[in-house]
Amino acid sequence: MKLRTTFTIPPSPEKITYHTPVFFLGSCFATSIGKLMELGCLPVMINPFGTVFNPVSVCNTLSAVIQRKRFNSGDLYKTGEKWISFSHYTEFTSGNADSLLKRINDNIEQAHDFLSGSKFLFVTFGTAWVYSFNKTGEIVSNCHKIPQSEFSRRMVSVNEITDIWSAQLEVINSSFPDLKVIFTISPVRHWKEGAHGNQISKSVLLLAVEELQRHPSKPGYFPAYELVMDDLRDYRFYDTDMLHLSDTATEYIWNEFAKCYIDGNALNIYSEVLKISKAALHRLRPDSSHPEKFAEEMIERINNVQAKYPFLDLDAQRQYFADLLK
């Protein structure tokens, strides 16, 4: 008896290895997959401006990175006692404008350098709804809890998305000809717009990405949205808010992603590193018996793995276990 629909994702001819840096940009789904790559010490950069949900802001973020934009005081906005940037997520706030600008501009420099050596760029769109700050007309990445009356809301069209991203793909093809762009649509639901609003939004994104597949640079598409909507298709795979994905769903999508894009040898290395990283994330209770023995065993494992794969950077994991011996 068949109880669910499944589909096969063709393997990508281009593969991710430990020598192919990968850049993730967009919604929280991009962060989730990027963090899983990070756990296995694969070379990755994730959202240098923080999480970005709509395709206009994602495009603006990428433009800033490519052009090495220098933010100045005119790009910041003061709300209460804090300075913010409408181009960035909520963690980019500070009581001091100069320190915030330094952090933003340092991140852009690092992101530009990383993108210059990257082989893959995964772009995830979360919603077609955008918010514009009334005082400037600027489409913002985040409203930073400023009253909604100060913003105008609308849904961008398929044509708007394809126009700005077709131009962006031309820039990428010219500046980074070896960079493979892959689009995804986030399966996370944006319930603030309501059930119908969320569905229309996702439809706009899907149509826009379908049109972008016809661009001469031949960007790819990974069906994360379809894996949830047409394969898993069950509230068991959502978190308690019924909007975000559960860990089980994220792991399922990760496994499909890995089969599609990650080289087999790299996956073998990943599985070894993942055990070490997860052990380092595990916090021992104060009354745990023999923590020193555990730490010594893990340091020995790290040494063995690094002897086999000298290109790995496991310094943070080694330091964690070394601290347990103090």
mmCIF file of C-alpha atoms in Angstrom:
data_model
loop_
_atom_site.group_PDB
_atom_site.id
_atom_site.type_symbol
_atom_site.label_atom_id
_atom_site.label_comp_id
_atom_site.label_asym_id
_atom_site.label_seq_id
_atom_site.Cartn_x
_atom_site.Cartn_y
_atom_site.Cartn_z
ATOM 1 C CA MET A 1 0.000 0.000 0.000
ATOM 2 C CA LYS A 2 1.388 3.405 -1.009
ATOM 3 C CA LEU A 3 0.892 5.949 1.777
ATOM 4 C CA ARG A 4 2.822 8.956 0.452
ATOM 5 C CA THR A 5 4.128 10.476 -2.751
ATOM 6 C CA THR A 6 7.868 10.603 -3.312
ATOM 7 C CA PHE A 7 10.093 11.808 -6.115
ATOM 8 C CA THR A 8 13.714 11.472 -7.146
ATOM 9 C CA ILE A 9 16.048 14.453 -7.290
ATOM 10 C CA PRO A 10 18.641 14.066 -10.070
ATOM 11 C CA PRO A 11 22.191 14.242 -8.701
ATOM 12 C CA SER A 12 24.050 17.427 -9.511
ATOM 13 C CA PRO A 13 26.970 17.006 -11.943
ATOM 14 C CA GLU A 14 28.867 19.626 -9.903
ATOM 15 C CA LYS A 15 29.751 18.372 -6.425
ATOM 16 C CA ILE A 16 30.568 20.014 -3.110
ATOM 17 C CA THR A 17 33.837 18.891 -1.527
ATOM 18 C CA TYR A 18 36.002 20.153 1.314
ATOM 19 C CA HIS A 19 37.762 22.320 -1.268
ATOM 20 C CA THR A 20 34.688 24.017 -2.782
ATOM 21 C CA PRO A 21 33.474 26.920 -0.608
ATOM 22 C CA VAL A 22 29.686 27.327 -0.486
ATOM 23 C CA PHE A 23 27.789 30.581 0.114
ATOM 24 C CA PHE A 24 24.230 30.502 1.531
ATOM 25 C CA LEU A 25 21.949 33.507 1.245
ATOM 26 C CA GLY A 26 18.296 34.087 2.103
ATOM 27 C CA SER A 27 15.658 32.839 4.505
ATOM 28 C CA CYS A 28 16.042 30.791 7.683
ATOM 29 C CA PHE A 29 15.989 27.610 5.583
ATOM 30 C CA ALA A 30 19.329 28.673 4.056
ATOM 31 C CA THR A 31 20.638 29.107 7.587
ATOM 32 C CA SER A 32 19.421 25.644 8.658
ATOM 33 C CA ILE A 33 21.146 23.816 5.797
ATOM 34 C CA GLY A 34 24.231 26.000 6.032
ATOM 35 C CA LYS A 35 24.575 25.269 9.759
ATOM 36 C CA LEU A 36 24.466 21.527 9.066
ATOM 37 C CA MET A 37 27.318 21.961 6.596
ATOM 38 C CA GLU A 38 29.173 24.005 9.194
ATOM 39 C CA LEU A 39 28.822 21.200 11.760
ATOM 40 C CA GLY A 40 30.797 18.962 9.432
ATOM 41 C CA CYS A 41 33.428 21.687 8.905
ATOM 42 C CA LEU A 42 32.614 22.076 5.214
ATOM 43 C CA PRO A 43 33.752 25.527 3.973
ATOM 44 C CA VAL A 44 30.636 27.687 4.157
ATOM 45 C CA MET A 45 29.450 31.249 4.719
ATOM 46 C CA ILE A 46 25.872 31.907 5.808
ATOM 47 C CA ASN A 47 23.933 35.166 5.501
ATOM 48 C CA PRO A 48 26.494 37.894 6.264
ATOM 49 C CA PHE A 49 23.590 40.349 6.789
ATOM 50 C CA GLY A 50 21.598 37.890 8.895
ATOM 51 C CA THR A 51 18.441 36.152 7.701
ATOM 52 C CA VAL A 52 16.828 37.792 4.652
ATOM 53 C CA PHE A 53 13.380 36.704 3.511
ATOM 54 C CA ASN A 54 12.220 38.491 0.359
ATOM 55 C CA PRO A 55 13.893 38.284 -3.079
ATOM 56 C CA VAL A 56 14.450 42.046 -3.368
ATOM 57 C CA SER A 57 16.376 42.222 -0.093
ATOM 58 C CA VAL A 58 18.296 39.049 -0.942
ATOM 59 C CA CYS A 59 19.319 40.640 -4.241
ATOM 60 C CA ASN A 60 20.324 43.883 -2.496
ATOM 61 C CA THR A 61 22.410 41.922 0.004
ATOM 62 C CA LEU A 62 24.241 40.109 -2.766
ATOM 63 C CA SER A 63 24.850 43.383 -4.629
ATOM 64 C CA ALA A 64 26.373 44.936 -1.508
ATOM 65 C CA VAL A 65 28.711 41.957 -1.128
ATOM 66 C CA ILE A 66 29.723 41.885 -4.803
ATOM 67 C CA GLN A 67 30.318 45.661 -4.917
ATOM 68 C CA ARG A 68 32.025 45.727 -1.486
ATOM 69 C CA LYS A 69 29.634 48.470 -0.443
ATOM 70 C CA ARG A 70 30.812 50.667 2.421
ATOM 71 C CA PHE A 71 27.949 51.493 4.767
ATOM 72 C CA ASN A 72 28.040 54.931 6.413
ATOM 73 C CA SER A 73 25.979 56.750 9.036
ATOM 74 C CA GLY A 74 23.359 57.609 6.420
ATOM 75 C CA ASP A 75 22.614 53.892 6.051
ATOM 76 C CA LEU A 76 21.700 53.550 9.733
ATOM 77 C CA TYR A 77 18.522 54.510 11.573
ATOM 78 C CA LYS A 78 18.157 55.309 15.262
ATOM 79 C CA THR A 79 15.214 53.830 17.133
ATOM 80 C CA GLY A 80 15.114 54.510 20.861
ATOM 81 C CA GLU A 81 18.668 54.134 22.131
ATOM 82 C CA LYS A 82 19.751 51.723 19.395
ATOM 83 C CA TRP A 83 21.115 52.055 15.901
ATOM 84 C CA ILE A 84 19.857 49.628 13.261
ATOM 85 C CA SER A 85 20.262 48.891 9.568
ATOM 86 C CA PHE A 86 17.164 48.154 7.494
ATOM 87 C CA SER A 87 19.396 46.035 5.258
ATOM 88 C CA HIS A 88 20.194 43.662 8.115
ATOM 89 C CA TYR A 89 18.537 41.231 10.508
ATOM 90 C CA THR A 90 17.811 42.041 14.147
ATOM 91 C CA GLU A 91 21.186 40.921 15.535
ATOM 92 C CA PHE A 92 22.719 43.925 13.769
ATOM 93 C CA THR A 93 21.818 46.516 16.411
ATOM 94 C CA SER A 94 24.054 48.581 18.668
ATOM 95 C CA GLY A 95 24.013 51.532 21.003
ATOM 96 C CA ASN A 96 27.057 52.820 19.131
ATOM 97 C CA ALA A 97 26.795 53.697 15.427
ATOM 98 C CA ASP A 98 30.528 53.449 14.759
ATOM 99 C CA SER A 99 30.842 49.933 16.195
ATOM 100 C CA LEU A 100 27.810 48.798 14.189
ATOM 101 C CA LEU A 101 29.243 50.254 10.983
ATOM 102 C CA LYS A 102 32.575 48.556 11.625
ATOM 103 C CA ARG A 103 30.870 45.213 12.144
ATOM 104 C CA ILE A 104 28.755 45.621 8.995
ATOM 105 C CA ASN A 105 31.665 46.715 6.795
ATOM 106 C CA ASP A 106 34.024 44.053 8.147
ATOM 107 C CA ASN A 107 31.369 41.426 7.368
ATOM 108 C CA ILE A 108 31.029 42.725 3.814
ATOM 109 C CA GLU A 109 34.786 42.494 3.228
ATOM 110 C CA GLN A 110 34.889 38.933 4.566
ATOM 111 C CA ALA A 111 31.809 37.973 2.543
ATOM 112 C CA HIS A 112 33.239 39.438 -0.673
ATOM 113 C CA ASP A 113 36.495 37.544 -0.222
ATOM 114 C CA PHE A 114 34.633 34.309 0.520
ATOM 115 C CA LEU A 115 32.259 34.738 -2.431
ATOM 116 C CA SER A 116 35.223 35.361 -4.740
ATOM 117 C CA GLY A 117 36.488 31.844 -4.000
ATOM 118 C CA SER A 118 33.101 30.127 -3.780
ATOM 119 C CA LYS A 119 31.931 27.456 -6.198
ATOM 120 C CA PHE A 120 28.266 27.371 -5.138
ATOM 121 C CA LEU A 121 25.758 30.060 -4.185
ATOM 122 C CA PHE A 122 22.477 28.794 -2.725
ATOM 123 C CA VAL A 123 19.753 31.448 -2.742
ATOM 124 C CA THR A 124 16.577 30.816 -0.739
ATOM 125 C CA PHE A 125 13.446 32.958 -1.086
ATOM 126 C CA GLY A 126 10.994 32.897 1.821
ATOM 127 C CA THR A 127 8.218 35.319 0.881
ATOM 128 C CA ALA A 128 7.156 37.621 -1.951
ATOM 129 C CA TRP A 129 5.708 40.121 0.550
ATOM 130 C CA VAL A 130 7.887 43.191 1.088
ATOM 131 C CA TYR A 131 7.762 46.115 3.500
ATOM 132 C CA SER A 132 8.844 49.626 2.479
ATOM 133 C CA PHE A 133 9.848 52.273 5.012
ATOM 134 C CA ASN A 134 7.463 55.171 4.377
ATOM 135 C CA LYS A 135 10.044 57.908 5.017
ATOM 136 C CA THR A 136 12.400 56.687 2.291
ATOM 137 C CA GLY A 137 10.472 54.179 0.164
ATOM 138 C CA GLU A 138 13.271 51.670 0.815
ATOM 139 C CA ILE A 139 12.313 47.974 0.805
ATOM 140 C CA VAL A 140 13.624 46.704 4.126
ATOM 141 C CA SER A 141 15.038 43.331 5.086
ATOM 142 C CA ASN A 142 13.581 43.609 8.581
ATOM 143 C CA CYS A 143 11.266 46.059 10.354
ATOM 144 C CA HIS A 144 13.165 45.806 13.679
ATOM 145 C CA LYS A 145 9.909 46.030 15.693
ATOM 146 C CA ILE A 146 9.282 49.588 14.536
ATOM 147 C CA PRO A 147 5.492 50.283 14.427
ATOM 148 C CA GLN A 148 3.858 48.830 11.309
ATOM 149 C CA SER A 149 2.247 52.216 10.606
ATOM 150 C CA GLU A 150 5.670 53.407 9.428
ATOM 151 C CA PHE A 151 5.771 50.817 6.642
ATOM 152 C CA SER A 152 3.797 49.993 3.511
ATOM 153 C CA ARG A 153 3.268 46.371 2.583
ATOM 154 C CA ARG A 154 2.847 44.836 -0.859
ATOM 155 C CA MET A 155 3.601 41.688 -2.803
ATOM 156 C CA VAL A 156 6.258 41.929 -5.498
ATOM 157 C CA SER A 157 5.337 40.496 -8.881
ATOM 158 C CA VAL A 158 6.903 37.654 -10.820
ATOM 159 C CA ASN A 159 8.233 40.181 -13.342
ATOM 160 C CA GLU A 160 9.846 42.327 -10.653
ATOM 161 C CA ILE A 161 11.687 39.326 -9.256
ATOM 162 C CA THR A 162 12.817 38.019 -12.635
ATOM 163 C CA ASP A 163 13.950 41.482 -13.775
ATOM 164 C CA ILE A 164 16.224 42.170 -10.803
ATOM 165 C CA TRP A 165 17.531 38.621 -10.601
ATOM 166 C CA SER A 166 18.164 38.296 -14.342
ATOM 167 C CA ALA A 167 20.333 41.404 -14.054
ATOM 168 C CA GLN A 168 22.006 39.965 -10.961
ATOM 169 C CA LEU A 169 22.756 36.695 -12.752
ATOM 170 C CA GLU A 170 24.438 38.702 -15.514
ATOM 171 C CA VAL A 171 26.654 40.391 -12.918
ATOM 172 C CA ILE A 172 27.492 37.048 -11.302
ATOM 173 C CA ASN A 173 28.288 35.469 -14.662
ATOM 174 C CA SER A 174 30.614 38.354 -15.482
ATOM 175 C CA SER A 175 32.307 38.715 -12.078
ATOM 176 C CA PHE A 176 32.313 35.084 -10.916
ATOM 177 C CA PRO A 177 32.036 32.881 -14.028
ATOM 178 C CA ASP A 178 32.810 29.687 -12.074
ATOM 179 C CA LEU A 179 30.093 30.288 -9.463
ATOM 180 C CA LYS A 180 27.083 27.952 -9.718
ATOM 181 C CA VAL A 181 23.834 29.568 -8.527
ATOM 182 C CA ILE A 182 21.083 27.336 -7.140
ATOM 183 C CA PHE A 183 17.682 28.672 -6.111
ATOM 184 C CA THR A 184 15.393 27.204 -3.466
ATOM 185 C CA ILE A 185 12.015 28.170 -2.032
ATOM 186 C CA SER A 186 11.737 27.941 1.729
ATOM 187 C CA PRO A 187 9.085 25.488 2.968
ATOM 188 C CA VAL A 188 8.674 27.607 6.123
ATOM 189 C CA ARG A 189 5.220 29.183 6.127
ATOM 190 C CA HIS A 190 4.814 32.959 6.565
ATOM 191 C CA TRP A 191 1.532 32.896 8.461
ATOM 192 C CA LYS A 192 1.503 36.617 9.195
ATOM 193 C CA GLU A 193 0.063 37.053 5.710
ATOM 194 C CA GLY A 194 -2.610 34.419 6.339
ATOM 195 C CA ALA A 195 -3.156 31.047 4.687
ATOM 196 C CA HIS A 196 -4.141 32.473 1.304
ATOM 197 C CA GLY A 197 -1.476 35.188 1.384
ATOM 198 C CA ASN A 198 1.229 32.634 2.109
ATOM 199 C CA GLN A 199 0.096 30.375 -0.742
ATOM 200 C CA ILE A 200 -0.036 33.229 -3.252
ATOM 201 C CA SER A 201 3.383 34.400 -2.093
ATOM 202 C CA LYS A 202 4.948 30.969 -2.557
ATOM 203 C CA SER A 203 3.298 30.714 -5.991
ATOM 204 C CA VAL A 204 4.880 34.001 -7.073
ATOM 205 C CA LEU A 205 8.289 32.784 -5.905
ATOM 206 C CA LEU A 206 7.907 29.440 -7.672
ATOM 207 C CA LEU A 207 6.894 31.091 -10.951
ATOM 208 C CA ALA A 208 9.766 33.580 -10.731
ATOM 209 C CA VAL A 209 12.359 30.868 -10.091
ATOM 210 C CA GLU A 210 10.903 28.770 -12.917
ATOM 211 C CA GLU A 211 11.390 31.732 -15.256
ATOM 212 C CA LEU A 212 14.939 32.294 -13.989
ATOM 213 C CA GLN A 213 15.823 28.700 -14.918
ATOM 214 C CA ARG A 214 15.727 29.882 -18.543
ATOM 215 C CA HIS A 215 18.565 32.362 -17.993
ATOM 216 C CA PRO A 216 21.633 31.594 -20.172
ATOM 217 C CA SER A 217 23.767 31.030 -17.047
ATOM 218 C CA LYS A 218 21.549 28.008 -16.278
ATOM 219 C CA PRO A 219 21.015 28.411 -12.515
ATOM 220 C CA GLY A 220 19.945 25.280 -10.668
ATOM 221 C CA TYR A 221 16.967 24.538 -8.436
ATOM 222 C CA PHE A 222 16.728 22.385 -5.331
ATOM 223 C CA PRO A 223 13.117 21.354 -4.495
ATOM 224 C CA ALA A 224 13.144 21.889 -0.717
ATOM 225 C CA TYR A 225 9.607 23.294 -0.848
ATOM 226 C CA GLU A 226 8.316 20.289 -2.765
ATOM 227 C CA LEU A 227 9.987 17.836 -0.388
ATOM 228 C CA VAL A 228 7.854 19.213 2.435
ATOM 229 C CA MET A 229 4.648 19.927 0.526
ATOM 230 C CA ASP A 230 4.536 16.826 -1.694
ATOM 231 C CA ASP A 231 6.711 14.228 0.035
ATOM 232 C CA LEU A 232 6.559 14.674 3.824
ATOM 233 C CA ARG A 233 3.190 16.469 3.714
ATOM 234 C CA ASP A 234 2.294 16.047 7.390
ATOM 235 C CA TYR A 235 2.143 18.255 10.482
ATOM 236 C CA ARG A 236 4.388 15.724 12.233
ATOM 237 C CA PHE A 237 7.231 17.336 10.322
ATOM 238 C CA TYR A 238 6.573 20.838 11.640
ATOM 239 C CA ASP A 239 7.799 22.417 14.854
ATOM 240 C CA THR A 240 5.394 23.274 17.684
ATOM 241 C CA ASP A 241 4.448 26.584 16.003
ATOM 242 C CA MET A 242 3.211 24.575 12.967
ATOM 243 C CA LEU A 243 5.101 26.986 10.693
ATOM 244 C CA HIS A 244 8.788 26.106 10.946
ATOM 245 C CA LEU A 245 10.175 22.666 10.201
ATOM 246 C CA SER A 246 10.939 20.082 12.843
ATOM 247 C CA ASP A 247 14.463 18.745 13.255
ATOM 248 C CA THR A 248 13.297 15.520 11.591
ATOM 249 C CA ALA A 249 12.101 17.377 8.487
ATOM 250 C CA THR A 250 15.275 19.447 8.308
ATOM 251 C CA GLU A 251 17.376 16.290 8.578
ATOM 252 C CA TYR A 252 15.318 14.622 5.833
ATOM 253 C CA ILE A 253 15.838 17.579 3.497
ATOM 254 C CA TRP A 254 19.522 17.694 4.430
ATOM 255 C CA ASN A 255 19.929 14.042 3.469
ATOM 256 C CA GLU A 256 18.324 14.700 0.072
ATOM 257 C CA PHE A 257 20.467 17.801 -0.364
ATOM 258 C CA ALA A 258 23.625 15.868 0.533
ATOM 259 C CA LYS A 259 22.818 13.036 -1.889
ATOM 260 C CA CYS A 260 22.265 15.569 -4.646
ATOM 261 C CA TYR A 261 25.216 17.906 -4.131
ATOM 262 C CA ILE A 262 27.919 16.528 -1.832
ATOM 263 C CA ASP A 263 30.706 14.310 -3.133
ATOM 264 C CA GLY A 264 30.710 10.763 -1.731
ATOM 265 C CA ASN A 265 34.203 11.023 -0.262
ATOM 266 C CA ALA A 266 33.303 14.354 1.342
ATOM 267 C CA LEU A 267 30.225 12.728 2.900
ATOM 268 C CA ASN A 268 32.420 10.058 4.477
ATOM 269 C CA ILE A 269 34.644 12.741 5.988
ATOM 270 C CA TYR A 270 31.562 14.694 7.049
ATOM 271 C CA SER A 271 30.198 11.745 9.036
ATOM 272 C CA GLU A 272 33.476 11.459 10.971
ATOM 273 C CA VAL A 273 33.648 15.180 11.709
ATOM 274 C CA LEU A 274 29.969 15.364 12.651
ATOM 275 C CA LYS A 275 30.477 12.910 15.521
ATOM 276 C CA ILE A 276 33.231 15.121 16.905
ATOM 277 C CA SER A 277 31.240 18.345 16.500
ATOM 278 C CA LYS A 278 28.159 16.867 18.158
ATOM 279 C CA ALA A 279 30.272 15.600 21.046
ATOM 280 C CA ALA A 280 31.679 19.118 21.479
ATOM 281 C CA LEU A 281 28.153 20.551 21.571
ATOM 282 C CA HIS A 282 27.173 18.134 24.321
ATOM 283 C CA ARG A 283 27.548 19.869 27.672
ATOM 284 C CA LEU A 284 28.530 17.500 30.468
ATOM 285 C CA ARG A 285 26.685 17.730 33.781
ATOM 286 C CA PRO A 286 28.762 18.888 36.772
ATOM 287 C CA ASP A 287 28.335 15.460 38.359
ATOM 288 C CA SER A 288 29.408 13.559 35.215
ATOM 289 C CA SER A 289 31.881 10.795 35.963
ATOM 290 C CA HIS A 290 35.278 10.663 34.241
ATOM 291 C CA PRO A 291 34.986 13.789 32.010
ATOM 292 C CA GLU A 292 38.786 13.751 31.637
ATOM 293 C CA LYS A 293 38.736 10.273 30.101
ATOM 294 C CA PHE A 294 36.029 11.364 27.647
ATOM 295 C CA ALA A 295 38.017 14.491 26.719
ATOM 296 C CA GLU A 296 41.229 12.516 26.183
ATOM 297 C CA GLU A 297 39.437 10.037 23.926
ATOM 298 C CA MET A 298 37.910 12.853 21.865
ATOM 299 C CA ILE A 299 41.249 14.660 21.487
ATOM 300 C CA GLU A 300 42.789 11.405 20.286
ATOM 301 C CA ARG A 301 39.953 11.008 17.781
ATOM 302 C CA ILE A 302 40.459 14.589 16.568
ATOM 303 C CA ASN A 303 44.185 13.963 16.117
ATOM 304 C CA ASN A 304 43.480 10.805 14.118
ATOM 305 C CA VAL A 305 40.945 12.536 11.871
ATOM 306 C CA GLN A 306 43.248 15.501 11.251
ATOM 307 C CA ALA A 307 46.128 13.166 10.461
ATOM 308 C CA LYS A 308 43.975 11.626 7.715
ATOM 309 C CA TYR A 309 42.559 14.960 6.527
ATOM 310 C CA PRO A 310 45.109 17.719 7.294
ATOM 311 C CA PHE A 311 42.988 20.350 5.528
ATOM 312 C CA LEU A 312 40.352 20.190 8.300
ATOM 313 C CA ASP A 313 40.216 22.902 10.951
ATOM 314 C CA LEU A 314 39.145 21.262 14.211
ATOM 315 C CA ASP A 315 40.826 23.750 16.542
ATOM 316 C CA ALA A 316 37.571 24.843 18.202
ATOM 317 C CA GLN A 317 36.549 21.264 18.959
ATOM 318 C CA ARG A 318 40.026 20.407 20.259
ATOM 319 C CA GLN A 319 40.006 23.492 22.502
ATOM 320 C CA TYR A 320 36.651 22.524 23.999
ATOM 321 C CA PHE A 321 37.928 19.111 25.048
ATOM 322 C CA ALA A 322 41.288 20.534 26.175
ATOM 323 C CA ASP A 323 39.388 22.877 28.518
ATOM 324 C CA LEU A 324 37.741 19.850 30.142
ATOM 325 C CA LEU A 325 41.185 18.651 31.186
ATOM 326 C CA LYS A 326 42.027 21.850 33.078
#
